[in-house]
Amino acid sequence: MRGTWKLKLRMWLTMIIMFTIVYFLVMLAGMYIGISSWSFFMIASLVIVFLQYWFGPSLVKRSMNVRPLSEAEAPNIHQMVEELAQAAGVPKPEVCISEINIPNAFAYGRSSRSGHIAITRPILGLLDRDELKAVLGHEMGHIKHNDMIVTSAVSVIPMICYYIALSFMFSGDRDNGLTIIIGIVGYLFYLIGQLLVLFISRTREYYADEASVEFGNRPAALVSALYKLSYGAARCDKQTIDDLNTNRAFFVNDINNAKHDIHDFQQIDFDGDGRISDEELRRLANSDVKISRKNGAMELLSTHPDSLKRVKRLAELEN
């Protein structure tokens, strides 16, 4: 299994770029109100990032309607999480259930020592044991890599840029050229920040997939789970998807692309039974996968990798 140094390097670079964006915007806003102290800009930028880091888990818990899942309620799930934590070499995360109406799972927390793994109620009964453990292994990978910290810290920055842009572009002080400049720059940084958040989100998914396999799960079990979760998301009404849109980066798959992903999975579901077997995945490992320009463009705007590229990488891990 390859190391995670590339993942860590990309995350650190993303953090540095995002912090620079916040610092620059705070500096412009400070100049507008007559503050020119670089120490003020630095402290204000650090405070913004720290507040998101500190309160991020609480915001996720509230927005996803999460509560603890006791061992008495789900002893089999606790056992799987315990086995995966031992394989990952991290403390057992708190096991939770999310009362939202879409089958999926996610991890959140401030570090690998305070991690939480949550499953949504509809996932129960949809996946078999191997598939569910593979999904939990994927989430354990996020916890082991501590990448949910970066996701929580950087995801707020584009929104800060967006609100700064709106505030200055529609401030009513149109005679002041600086307000227009700050508004335009803020919106450009919002777009750049969004693309960076999506990029780091896609990168961490690849490493979490590999971690699940490293923890003893079959690649085919994880692919089958992704296939079924795509079907589950496709059955949900549009309002449910829209309500969870801002949190979709936390999920195992991108719920916005569910119907497109189903089409991709059907191409490798050679017997049409709604799951991916070890043999089907091995056949994919020995074949070429070409991603169309359209799919490549869609991937740039997605929180998760293109499903065929993702499955191809998992196929290469199939023994």
PDB file of C-alpha atoms in Angstrom:
ATOM      1  CA  MET A   1       0.000   0.000   0.000  1.00  0.00           C
ATOM      2  CA  ARG A   2       1.437   3.370  -0.980  1.00  0.00           C
ATOM      3  CA  GLY A   3       2.123   5.981   1.674  1.00  0.00           C
ATOM      4  CA  THR A   4      -0.011   9.031   2.306  1.00  0.00           C
ATOM      5  CA  TRP A   5       2.694  11.688   1.972  1.00  0.00           C
ATOM      6  CA  LYS A   6       1.190  12.976  -1.288  1.00  0.00           C
ATOM      7  CA  LEU A   7      -2.193  13.341   0.397  1.00  0.00           C
ATOM      8  CA  LYS A   8      -0.657  15.209   3.328  1.00  0.00           C
ATOM      9  CA  LEU A   9       1.365  17.456   1.013  1.00  0.00           C
ATOM     10  CA  ARG A  10      -1.725  18.361  -1.025  1.00  0.00           C
ATOM     11  CA  MET A  11      -3.695  19.069   2.132  1.00  0.00           C
ATOM     12  CA  TRP A  12      -1.000  21.328   3.554  1.00  0.00           C
ATOM     13  CA  LEU A  13      -0.675  23.201   0.262  1.00  0.00           C
ATOM     14  CA  THR A  14      -4.448  23.636   0.137  1.00  0.00           C
ATOM     15  CA  MET A  15      -4.485  24.938   3.701  1.00  0.00           C
ATOM     16  CA  ILE A  16      -1.712  27.425   2.918  1.00  0.00           C
ATOM     17  CA  ILE A  17      -3.463  28.679  -0.222  1.00  0.00           C
ATOM     18  CA  MET A  18      -6.810  28.962   1.573  1.00  0.00           C
ATOM     19  CA  PHE A  19      -5.249  30.803   4.500  1.00  0.00           C
ATOM     20  CA  THR A  20      -3.539  33.187   2.079  1.00  0.00           C
ATOM     21  CA  ILE A  21      -6.898  33.877   0.432  1.00  0.00           C
ATOM     22  CA  VAL A  22      -8.542  34.661   3.775  1.00  0.00           C
ATOM     23  CA  TYR A  23      -5.596  36.844   4.828  1.00  0.00           C
ATOM     24  CA  PHE A  24      -5.710  38.840   1.583  1.00  0.00           C
ATOM     25  CA  LEU A  25      -9.465  39.408   1.806  1.00  0.00           C
ATOM     26  CA  VAL A  26      -9.269  40.418   5.466  1.00  0.00           C
ATOM     27  CA  MET A  27      -6.450  42.801   4.536  1.00  0.00           C
ATOM     28  CA  LEU A  28      -8.555  44.428   1.800  1.00  0.00           C
ATOM     29  CA  ALA A  29     -11.547  44.720   4.114  1.00  0.00           C
ATOM     30  CA  GLY A  30      -9.304  46.164   6.831  1.00  0.00           C
ATOM     31  CA  MET A  31      -7.881  48.752   4.443  1.00  0.00           C
ATOM     32  CA  TYR A  32     -11.420  49.732   3.514  1.00  0.00           C
ATOM     33  CA  ILE A  33     -12.323  50.499   7.137  1.00  0.00           C
ATOM     34  CA  GLY A  34      -8.945  52.134   7.816  1.00  0.00           C
ATOM     35  CA  ILE A  35      -6.994  49.354   9.530  1.00  0.00           C
ATOM     36  CA  SER A  36      -3.494  48.719   8.191  1.00  0.00           C
ATOM     37  CA  SER A  37      -1.931  46.519  10.888  1.00  0.00           C
ATOM     38  CA  TRP A  38      -0.586  43.249   9.429  1.00  0.00           C
ATOM     39  CA  SER A  39      -0.821  41.638  12.883  1.00  0.00           C
ATOM     40  CA  PHE A  40      -4.570  42.374  12.946  1.00  0.00           C
ATOM     41  CA  PHE A  41      -5.002  40.723   9.559  1.00  0.00           C
ATOM     42  CA  MET A  42      -3.007  37.684  10.670  1.00  0.00           C
ATOM     43  CA  ILE A  43      -4.906  37.258  13.938  1.00  0.00           C
ATOM     44  CA  ALA A  44      -8.299  37.758  12.266  1.00  0.00           C
ATOM     45  CA  SER A  45      -7.466  35.147   9.600  1.00  0.00           C
ATOM     46  CA  LEU A  46      -6.279  32.622  12.193  1.00  0.00           C
ATOM     47  CA  VAL A  47      -9.385  33.193  14.310  1.00  0.00           C
ATOM     48  CA  ILE A  48     -11.669  32.513  11.317  1.00  0.00           C
ATOM     49  CA  VAL A  49      -9.911  29.225  10.493  1.00  0.00           C
ATOM     50  CA  PHE A  50      -9.738  28.156  14.158  1.00  0.00           C
ATOM     51  CA  LEU A  51     -13.434  28.788  14.755  1.00  0.00           C
ATOM     52  CA  GLN A  52     -14.339  26.568  11.812  1.00  0.00           C
ATOM     53  CA  TYR A  53     -11.951  23.864  13.060  1.00  0.00           C
ATOM     54  CA  TRP A  54     -13.345  24.020  16.601  1.00  0.00           C
ATOM     55  CA  PHE A  55     -17.053  24.264  15.836  1.00  0.00           C
ATOM     56  CA  GLY A  56     -17.015  22.216  12.604  1.00  0.00           C
ATOM     57  CA  PRO A  57     -17.886  18.856  14.249  1.00  0.00           C
ATOM     58  CA  SER A  58     -20.792  20.410  16.153  1.00  0.00           C
ATOM     59  CA  LEU A  59     -22.129  21.978  12.974  1.00  0.00           C
ATOM     60  CA  VAL A  60     -21.924  18.635  11.151  1.00  0.00           C
ATOM     61  CA  LYS A  61     -23.667  16.858  14.018  1.00  0.00           C
ATOM     62  CA  ARG A  62     -26.511  19.362  14.069  1.00  0.00           C
ATOM     63  CA  SER A  63     -26.977  19.664  10.318  1.00  0.00           C
ATOM     64  CA  MET A  64     -26.931  15.881   9.800  1.00  0.00           C
ATOM     65  CA  ASN A  65     -29.218  15.117  12.778  1.00  0.00           C
ATOM     66  CA  VAL A  66     -26.681  12.799  14.434  1.00  0.00           C
ATOM     67  CA  ARG A  67     -27.027  10.966  17.738  1.00  0.00           C
ATOM     68  CA  PRO A  68     -24.884   8.289  19.445  1.00  0.00           C
ATOM     69  CA  LEU A  69     -25.669   4.683  18.508  1.00  0.00           C
ATOM     70  CA  SER A  70     -25.291   2.476  21.552  1.00  0.00           C
ATOM     71  CA  GLU A  71     -23.671  -0.939  21.449  1.00  0.00           C
ATOM     72  CA  ALA A  72     -26.922  -2.477  22.654  1.00  0.00           C
ATOM     73  CA  GLU A  73     -28.726  -1.081  19.593  1.00  0.00           C
ATOM     74  CA  ALA A  74     -26.167  -2.268  17.045  1.00  0.00           C
ATOM     75  CA  PRO A  75     -23.588  -4.692  18.483  1.00  0.00           C
ATOM     76  CA  ASN A  76     -22.520  -5.913  15.028  1.00  0.00           C
ATOM     77  CA  ILE A  77     -21.700  -2.405  13.836  1.00  0.00           C
ATOM     78  CA  HIS A  78     -19.733  -1.655  16.997  1.00  0.00           C
ATOM     79  CA  GLN A  79     -17.807  -4.884  16.495  1.00  0.00           C
ATOM     80  CA  MET A  80     -16.933  -3.945  12.909  1.00  0.00           C
ATOM     81  CA  VAL A  81     -15.804  -0.470  13.961  1.00  0.00           C
ATOM     82  CA  GLU A  82     -13.702  -1.946  16.771  1.00  0.00           C
ATOM     83  CA  GLU A  83     -11.983  -4.380  14.360  1.00  0.00           C
ATOM     84  CA  LEU A  84     -11.340  -1.609  11.846  1.00  0.00           C
ATOM     85  CA  ALA A  85      -9.960   0.739  14.523  1.00  0.00           C
ATOM     86  CA  GLN A  86      -7.510  -1.958  15.589  1.00  0.00           C
ATOM     87  CA  ALA A  87      -6.446  -2.488  11.975  1.00  0.00           C
ATOM     88  CA  ALA A  88      -6.033   1.279  11.517  1.00  0.00           C
ATOM     89  CA  GLY A  89      -4.158   1.723  14.790  1.00  0.00           C
ATOM     90  CA  VAL A  90      -6.457   4.481  16.060  1.00  0.00           C
ATOM     91  CA  PRO A  91      -8.792   4.708  19.080  1.00  0.00           C
ATOM     92  CA  LYS A  92     -12.264   3.393  18.398  1.00  0.00           C
ATOM     93  CA  PRO A  93     -14.370   6.294  17.070  1.00  0.00           C
ATOM     94  CA  GLU A  94     -17.749   7.063  18.552  1.00  0.00           C
ATOM     95  CA  VAL A  95     -20.423   5.241  16.549  1.00  0.00           C
ATOM     96  CA  CYS A  96     -23.425   7.371  15.626  1.00  0.00           C
ATOM     97  CA  ILE A  97     -26.577   7.240  13.556  1.00  0.00           C
ATOM     98  CA  SER A  98     -27.817  10.051  11.352  1.00  0.00           C
ATOM     99  CA  GLU A  99     -31.561  10.411  10.999  1.00  0.00           C
ATOM    100  CA  ILE A 100     -31.558  11.589   7.397  1.00  0.00           C
ATOM    101  CA  ASN A 101     -33.460   9.894   4.623  1.00  0.00           C
ATOM    102  CA  ILE A 102     -30.628   8.798   2.337  1.00  0.00           C
ATOM    103  CA  PRO A 103     -28.425   5.676   2.590  1.00  0.00           C
ATOM    104  CA  ASN A 104     -24.825   6.669   3.329  1.00  0.00           C
ATOM    105  CA  ALA A 105     -22.111   7.052   5.962  1.00  0.00           C
ATOM    106  CA  PHE A 106     -19.612   9.732   6.959  1.00  0.00           C
ATOM    107  CA  ALA A 107     -16.847  10.575   9.421  1.00  0.00           C
ATOM    108  CA  TYR A 108     -16.221  13.791  11.300  1.00  0.00           C
ATOM    109  CA  GLY A 109     -14.213  15.088  14.244  1.00  0.00           C
ATOM    110  CA  ARG A 110     -11.204  17.216  15.107  1.00  0.00           C
ATOM    111  CA  SER A 111      -8.583  14.456  15.039  1.00  0.00           C
ATOM    112  CA  SER A 112      -8.123  10.696  14.843  1.00  0.00           C
ATOM    113  CA  ARG A 113      -8.411  10.639  18.642  1.00  0.00           C
ATOM    114  CA  SER A 114     -11.836  12.286  18.649  1.00  0.00           C
ATOM    115  CA  GLY A 115     -13.321  10.757  15.534  1.00  0.00           C
ATOM    116  CA  HIS A 116     -16.951   9.881  14.885  1.00  0.00           C
ATOM    117  CA  ILE A 117     -18.339   7.470  12.317  1.00  0.00           C
ATOM    118  CA  ALA A 118     -22.008   7.918  11.484  1.00  0.00           C
ATOM    119  CA  ILE A 119     -24.285   5.753   9.395  1.00  0.00           C
ATOM    120  CA  THR A 120     -27.665   6.876   8.144  1.00  0.00           C
ATOM    121  CA  ARG A 121     -30.678   4.755   9.001  1.00  0.00           C
ATOM    122  CA  PRO A 122     -31.557   3.826   5.370  1.00  0.00           C
ATOM    123  CA  ILE A 123     -28.149   2.156   4.896  1.00  0.00           C
ATOM    124  CA  LEU A 124     -29.219  -0.557   7.325  1.00  0.00           C
ATOM    125  CA  GLY A 125     -30.692  -3.427   5.354  1.00  0.00           C
ATOM    126  CA  LEU A 126     -29.416  -2.085   2.037  1.00  0.00           C
ATOM    127  CA  LEU A 127     -25.845  -3.384   2.285  1.00  0.00           C
ATOM    128  CA  ASP A 128     -24.690  -6.835   3.303  1.00  0.00           C
ATOM    129  CA  ARG A 129     -22.105  -7.254   6.076  1.00  0.00           C
ATOM    130  CA  ASP A 130     -19.025  -7.166   3.821  1.00  0.00           C
ATOM    131  CA  GLU A 131     -20.279  -4.101   1.975  1.00  0.00           C
ATOM    132  CA  LEU A 132     -21.126  -2.227   5.171  1.00  0.00           C
ATOM    133  CA  LYS A 133     -17.745  -3.057   6.709  1.00  0.00           C
ATOM    134  CA  ALA A 134     -16.010  -1.845   3.546  1.00  0.00           C
ATOM    135  CA  VAL A 135     -17.880   1.471   3.808  1.00  0.00           C
ATOM    136  CA  LEU A 136     -17.013   1.763   7.503  1.00  0.00           C
ATOM    137  CA  GLY A 137     -13.410   0.991   6.549  1.00  0.00           C
ATOM    138  CA  HIS A 138     -13.498   3.859   4.061  1.00  0.00           C
ATOM    139  CA  GLU A 139     -14.664   6.211   6.822  1.00  0.00           C
ATOM    140  CA  MET A 140     -12.003   4.821   9.170  1.00  0.00           C
ATOM    141  CA  GLY A 141      -9.486   5.767   6.486  1.00  0.00           C
ATOM    142  CA  HIS A 142     -10.641   9.387   6.701  1.00  0.00           C
ATOM    143  CA  ILE A 143     -10.164   9.287  10.468  1.00  0.00           C
ATOM    144  CA  LYS A 144      -6.719   7.681  10.268  1.00  0.00           C
ATOM    145  CA  HIS A 145      -5.581  10.284   7.731  1.00  0.00           C
ATOM    146  CA  ASN A 146      -7.059  13.151   9.798  1.00  0.00           C
ATOM    147  CA  ASP A 147      -8.404  14.586   6.556  1.00  0.00           C
ATOM    148  CA  MET A 148     -11.806  15.514   7.958  1.00  0.00           C
ATOM    149  CA  ILE A 149     -10.004  18.282   9.895  1.00  0.00           C
ATOM    150  CA  VAL A 150      -8.775  19.863   6.682  1.00  0.00           C
ATOM    151  CA  THR A 151     -12.192  19.454   5.060  1.00  0.00           C
ATOM    152  CA  SER A 152     -13.880  21.200   7.991  1.00  0.00           C
ATOM    153  CA  ALA A 153     -11.296  23.986   8.099  1.00  0.00           C
ATOM    154  CA  VAL A 154     -11.179  24.812   4.397  1.00  0.00           C
ATOM    155  CA  SER A 155     -14.820  24.294   3.468  1.00  0.00           C
ATOM    156  CA  VAL A 156     -15.909  27.480   5.237  1.00  0.00           C
ATOM    157  CA  ILE A 157     -13.387  29.707   3.451  1.00  0.00           C
ATOM    158  CA  PRO A 158     -15.155  29.877   0.053  1.00  0.00           C
ATOM    159  CA  MET A 159     -18.368  30.855   1.828  1.00  0.00           C
ATOM    160  CA  ILE A 160     -16.530  33.630   3.687  1.00  0.00           C
ATOM    161  CA  CYS A 161     -15.244  34.886   0.338  1.00  0.00           C
ATOM    162  CA  TYR A 162     -18.766  34.708  -1.084  1.00  0.00           C
ATOM    163  CA  TYR A 163     -20.330  36.738   1.711  1.00  0.00           C
ATOM    164  CA  ILE A 164     -17.527  39.312   1.570  1.00  0.00           C
ATOM    165  CA  ALA A 165     -18.096  39.605  -2.193  1.00  0.00           C
ATOM    166  CA  LEU A 166     -21.851  40.132  -1.725  1.00  0.00           C
ATOM    167  CA  SER A 167     -21.354  42.610   1.094  1.00  0.00           C
ATOM    168  CA  PHE A 168     -19.038  44.842  -0.906  1.00  0.00           C
ATOM    169  CA  MET A 169     -20.579  44.495  -4.372  1.00  0.00           C
ATOM    170  CA  PHE A 170     -24.019  45.454  -3.029  1.00  0.00           C
ATOM    171  CA  SER A 171     -22.925  47.767  -0.230  1.00  0.00           C
ATOM    172  CA  GLY A 172     -24.578  50.797  -1.834  1.00  0.00           C
ATOM    173  CA  ASP A 173     -21.262  52.671  -1.892  1.00  0.00           C
ATOM    174  CA  ARG A 174     -20.808  52.302  -5.640  1.00  0.00           C
ATOM    175  CA  ASP A 175     -18.854  55.573  -5.919  1.00  0.00           C
ATOM    176  CA  ASN A 176     -15.986  53.990  -4.009  1.00  0.00           C
ATOM    177  CA  GLY A 177     -13.948  51.940  -6.475  1.00  0.00           C
ATOM    178  CA  LEU A 178     -12.353  49.920  -3.657  1.00  0.00           C
ATOM    179  CA  THR A 179     -15.677  48.323  -2.686  1.00  0.00           C
ATOM    180  CA  ILE A 180     -16.179  47.060  -6.251  1.00  0.00           C
ATOM    181  CA  ILE A 181     -12.611  45.730  -6.372  1.00  0.00           C
ATOM    182  CA  ILE A 182     -13.025  43.912  -3.058  1.00  0.00           C
ATOM    183  CA  GLY A 183     -16.336  42.451  -4.230  1.00  0.00           C
ATOM    184  CA  ILE A 184     -14.886  41.179  -7.523  1.00  0.00           C
ATOM    185  CA  VAL A 185     -11.742  39.803  -5.882  1.00  0.00           C
ATOM    186  CA  GLY A 186     -13.866  38.140  -3.201  1.00  0.00           C
ATOM    187  CA  TYR A 187     -16.001  36.424  -5.820  1.00  0.00           C
ATOM    188  CA  LEU A 188     -12.948  35.239  -7.790  1.00  0.00           C
ATOM    189  CA  PHE A 189     -11.487  33.813  -4.580  1.00  0.00           C
ATOM    190  CA  TYR A 190     -14.814  32.149  -3.865  1.00  0.00           C
ATOM    191  CA  LEU A 191     -14.630  30.328  -7.215  1.00  0.00           C
ATOM    192  CA  ILE A 192     -10.968  29.375  -6.708  1.00  0.00           C
ATOM    193  CA  GLY A 193     -11.697  28.219  -3.168  1.00  0.00           C
ATOM    194  CA  GLN A 194     -14.587  26.042  -4.312  1.00  0.00           C
ATOM    195  CA  LEU A 195     -12.391  24.312  -6.891  1.00  0.00           C
ATOM    196  CA  LEU A 196      -9.672  23.730  -4.280  1.00  0.00           C
ATOM    197  CA  VAL A 197     -12.161  22.269  -1.800  1.00  0.00           C
ATOM    198  CA  LEU A 198     -13.492  19.932  -4.497  1.00  0.00           C
ATOM    199  CA  PHE A 199      -9.965  18.910  -5.507  1.00  0.00           C
ATOM    200  CA  ILE A 200      -8.870  18.010  -1.977  1.00  0.00           C
ATOM    201  CA  SER A 201     -12.183  16.240  -1.393  1.00  0.00           C
ATOM    202  CA  ARG A 202     -11.666  14.012  -4.464  1.00  0.00           C
ATOM    203  CA  THR A 203      -8.065  13.282  -3.488  1.00  0.00           C
ATOM    204  CA  ARG A 204      -8.939  12.117   0.005  1.00  0.00           C
ATOM    205  CA  GLU A 205     -11.581   9.724  -1.352  1.00  0.00           C
ATOM    206  CA  TYR A 206      -8.959   7.746  -3.275  1.00  0.00           C
ATOM    207  CA  TYR A 207      -6.830   7.339  -0.159  1.00  0.00           C
ATOM    208  CA  ALA A 208      -9.814   6.386   1.998  1.00  0.00           C
ATOM    209  CA  ASP A 209     -10.754   3.686  -0.560  1.00  0.00           C
ATOM    210  CA  GLU A 210      -7.246   2.262  -0.395  1.00  0.00           C
ATOM    211  CA  ALA A 211      -7.285   2.413   3.394  1.00  0.00           C
ATOM    212  CA  SER A 212     -10.470   0.326   3.480  1.00  0.00           C
ATOM    213  CA  VAL A 213      -8.701  -2.372   1.466  1.00  0.00           C
ATOM    214  CA  GLU A 214      -5.620  -2.058   3.665  1.00  0.00           C
ATOM    215  CA  PHE A 215      -7.823  -2.738   6.699  1.00  0.00           C
ATOM    216  CA  GLY A 216      -8.848  -6.101   5.236  1.00  0.00           C
ATOM    217  CA  ASN A 217     -11.903  -5.335   3.097  1.00  0.00           C
ATOM    218  CA  ARG A 218     -12.375  -6.668  -0.427  1.00  0.00           C
ATOM    219  CA  PRO A 219     -12.279  -3.999  -3.149  1.00  0.00           C
ATOM    220  CA  ALA A 220     -15.332  -5.611  -4.788  1.00  0.00           C
ATOM    221  CA  ALA A 221     -17.314  -5.223  -1.551  1.00  0.00           C
ATOM    222  CA  LEU A 222     -16.635  -1.483  -1.517  1.00  0.00           C
ATOM    223  CA  VAL A 223     -17.513  -1.120  -5.209  1.00  0.00           C
ATOM    224  CA  SER A 224     -20.769  -3.035  -4.678  1.00  0.00           C
ATOM    225  CA  ALA A 225     -21.578  -0.748  -1.758  1.00  0.00           C
ATOM    226  CA  LEU A 226     -20.978   2.338  -3.915  1.00  0.00           C
ATOM    227  CA  TYR A 227     -23.221   0.831  -6.589  1.00  0.00           C
ATOM    228  CA  LYS A 228     -26.061   0.231  -4.129  1.00  0.00           C
ATOM    229  CA  LEU A 229     -25.640   3.628  -2.463  1.00  0.00           C
ATOM    230  CA  SER A 230     -25.939   5.281  -5.873  1.00  0.00           C
ATOM    231  CA  TYR A 231     -29.244   3.465  -6.418  1.00  0.00           C
ATOM    232  CA  GLY A 232     -30.358   4.552  -2.954  1.00  0.00           C
ATOM    233  CA  ALA A 233     -29.567   8.203  -3.630  1.00  0.00           C
ATOM    234  CA  ALA A 234     -31.231   8.070  -7.057  1.00  0.00           C
ATOM    235  CA  ARG A 235     -34.489   6.952  -5.407  1.00  0.00           C
ATOM    236  CA  CYS A 236     -34.531   9.966  -3.062  1.00  0.00           C
ATOM    237  CA  ASP A 237     -36.628  12.991  -3.937  1.00  0.00           C
ATOM    238  CA  LYS A 238     -34.922  16.164  -5.139  1.00  0.00           C
ATOM    239  CA  GLN A 239     -35.723  18.079  -1.954  1.00  0.00           C
ATOM    240  CA  THR A 240     -33.841  15.533   0.175  1.00  0.00           C
ATOM    241  CA  ILE A 241     -30.787  15.809  -2.089  1.00  0.00           C
ATOM    242  CA  ASP A 242     -30.944  19.612  -2.092  1.00  0.00           C
ATOM    243  CA  ASP A 243     -31.179  19.749   1.707  1.00  0.00           C
ATOM    244  CA  LEU A 244     -27.945  17.739   2.017  1.00  0.00           C
ATOM    245  CA  ASN A 245     -26.093  19.360  -0.853  1.00  0.00           C
ATOM    246  CA  THR A 246     -23.787  21.488   1.305  1.00  0.00           C
ATOM    247  CA  ASN A 247     -22.662  18.394   3.264  1.00  0.00           C
ATOM    248  CA  ARG A 248     -22.250  15.994   0.354  1.00  0.00           C
ATOM    249  CA  ALA A 249     -18.426  16.047   0.582  1.00  0.00           C
ATOM    250  CA  PHE A 250     -18.695  14.072   3.829  1.00  0.00           C
ATOM    251  CA  PHE A 251     -20.502  11.132   2.183  1.00  0.00           C
ATOM    252  CA  VAL A 252     -18.945   8.005   0.657  1.00  0.00           C
ATOM    253  CA  ASN A 253     -20.214   9.006  -2.793  1.00  0.00           C
ATOM    254  CA  ASP A 254     -21.487  12.205  -4.408  1.00  0.00           C
ATOM    255  CA  ILE A 255     -25.266  12.050  -4.037  1.00  0.00           C
ATOM    256  CA  ASN A 256     -25.688  14.668  -6.777  1.00  0.00           C
ATOM    257  CA  ASN A 257     -24.187  12.318  -9.376  1.00  0.00           C
ATOM    258  CA  ALA A 258     -26.084   9.180  -8.374  1.00  0.00           C
ATOM    259  CA  LYS A 259     -27.883   8.591 -11.687  1.00  0.00           C
ATOM    260  CA  HIS A 260     -24.704   9.150 -13.694  1.00  0.00           C
ATOM    261  CA  ASP A 261     -22.791   6.790 -11.380  1.00  0.00           C
ATOM    262  CA  ILE A 262     -25.422   4.069 -11.815  1.00  0.00           C
ATOM    263  CA  HIS A 263     -24.854   4.190 -15.573  1.00  0.00           C
ATOM    264  CA  ASP A 264     -21.101   3.749 -15.023  1.00  0.00           C
ATOM    265  CA  PHE A 265     -21.534   0.855 -12.600  1.00  0.00           C
ATOM    266  CA  GLN A 266     -23.933  -0.898 -14.966  1.00  0.00           C
ATOM    267  CA  GLN A 267     -21.150  -1.040 -17.552  1.00  0.00           C
ATOM    268  CA  ILE A 268     -19.108  -3.327 -15.295  1.00  0.00           C
ATOM    269  CA  ASP A 269     -22.056  -5.228 -13.808  1.00  0.00           C
ATOM    270  CA  PHE A 270     -21.719  -7.858 -16.513  1.00  0.00           C
ATOM    271  CA  ASP A 271     -24.343 -10.255 -15.117  1.00  0.00           C
ATOM    272  CA  GLY A 272     -26.775  -7.454 -14.199  1.00  0.00           C
ATOM    273  CA  ASP A 273     -27.368  -8.650 -10.625  1.00  0.00           C
ATOM    274  CA  GLY A 274     -26.995  -5.206  -9.036  1.00  0.00           C
ATOM    275  CA  ARG A 275     -23.663  -5.925  -7.362  1.00  0.00           C
ATOM    276  CA  ILE A 276     -20.016  -6.158  -8.417  1.00  0.00           C
ATOM    277  CA  SER A 277     -18.261  -9.489  -7.892  1.00  0.00           C
ATOM    278  CA  ASP A 278     -14.554 -10.132  -7.459  1.00  0.00           C
ATOM    279  CA  GLU A 279     -14.426 -11.605 -10.961  1.00  0.00           C
ATOM    280  CA  GLU A 280     -16.144  -8.583 -12.526  1.00  0.00           C
ATOM    281  CA  LEU A 281     -13.667  -6.286 -10.818  1.00  0.00           C
ATOM    282  CA  ARG A 282     -10.720  -8.384 -12.015  1.00  0.00           C
ATOM    283  CA  ARG A 283     -12.025  -8.098 -15.585  1.00  0.00           C
ATOM    284  CA  LEU A 284     -12.017  -4.314 -15.196  1.00  0.00           C
ATOM    285  CA  ALA A 285      -8.462  -4.336 -13.832  1.00  0.00           C
ATOM    286  CA  ASN A 286      -7.251  -5.891 -17.093  1.00  0.00           C
ATOM    287  CA  SER A 287      -9.081  -3.467 -19.380  1.00  0.00           C
ATOM    288  CA  ASP A 288      -8.616   0.185 -20.316  1.00  0.00           C
ATOM    289  CA  VAL A 289     -10.975   2.814 -18.943  1.00  0.00           C
ATOM    290  CA  LYS A 290     -11.380   6.007 -20.948  1.00  0.00           C
ATOM    291  CA  ILE A 291     -13.054   9.012 -19.395  1.00  0.00           C
ATOM    292  CA  SER A 292     -14.863  11.324 -21.809  1.00  0.00           C
ATOM    293  CA  ARG A 293     -14.180  15.063 -21.804  1.00  0.00           C
ATOM    294  CA  LYS A 294     -17.690  15.621 -20.526  1.00  0.00           C
ATOM    295  CA  ASN A 295     -17.100  13.293 -17.571  1.00  0.00           C
ATOM    296  CA  GLY A 296     -13.739  14.924 -16.916  1.00  0.00           C
ATOM    297  CA  ALA A 297     -15.385  18.345 -16.778  1.00  0.00           C
ATOM    298  CA  MET A 298     -18.124  17.008 -14.492  1.00  0.00           C
ATOM    299  CA  GLU A 299     -15.463  15.602 -12.169  1.00  0.00           C
ATOM    300  CA  LEU A 300     -13.922  19.060 -11.668  1.00  0.00           C
ATOM    301  CA  LEU A 301     -17.222  20.185 -10.141  1.00  0.00           C
ATOM    302  CA  SER A 302     -17.756  17.043  -8.065  1.00  0.00           C
ATOM    303  CA  THR A 303     -16.821  16.312  -4.457  1.00  0.00           C
ATOM    304  CA  HIS A 304     -15.859  12.754  -5.436  1.00  0.00           C
ATOM    305  CA  PRO A 305     -13.770  11.199  -8.207  1.00  0.00           C
ATOM    306  CA  ASP A 306     -15.336   9.995 -11.432  1.00  0.00           C
ATOM    307  CA  SER A 307     -16.885   6.635 -10.545  1.00  0.00           C
ATOM    308  CA  LEU A 308     -15.112   4.672 -13.321  1.00  0.00           C
ATOM    309  CA  LYS A 309     -11.716   6.121 -12.391  1.00  0.00           C
ATOM    310  CA  ARG A 310     -12.414   5.326  -8.762  1.00  0.00           C
ATOM    311  CA  VAL A 311     -13.501   1.764  -9.489  1.00  0.00           C
ATOM    312  CA  LYS A 312     -10.525   1.254 -11.824  1.00  0.00           C
ATOM    313  CA  ARG A 313      -8.143   2.108  -8.985  1.00  0.00           C
ATOM    314  CA  LEU A 314      -9.952  -0.285  -6.677  1.00  0.00           C
ATOM    315  CA  ALA A 315      -9.825  -2.971  -9.382  1.00  0.00           C
ATOM    316  CA  GLU A 316      -6.050  -2.667  -9.461  1.00  0.00           C
ATOM    317  CA  LEU A 317      -6.026  -3.552  -5.735  1.00  0.00           C
ATOM    318  CA  GLU A 318      -8.019  -6.759  -6.362  1.00  0.00           C
ATOM    319  CA  ASN A 319      -5.857  -9.808  -5.855  1.00  0.00           C
TER     320      ASN A 319
END
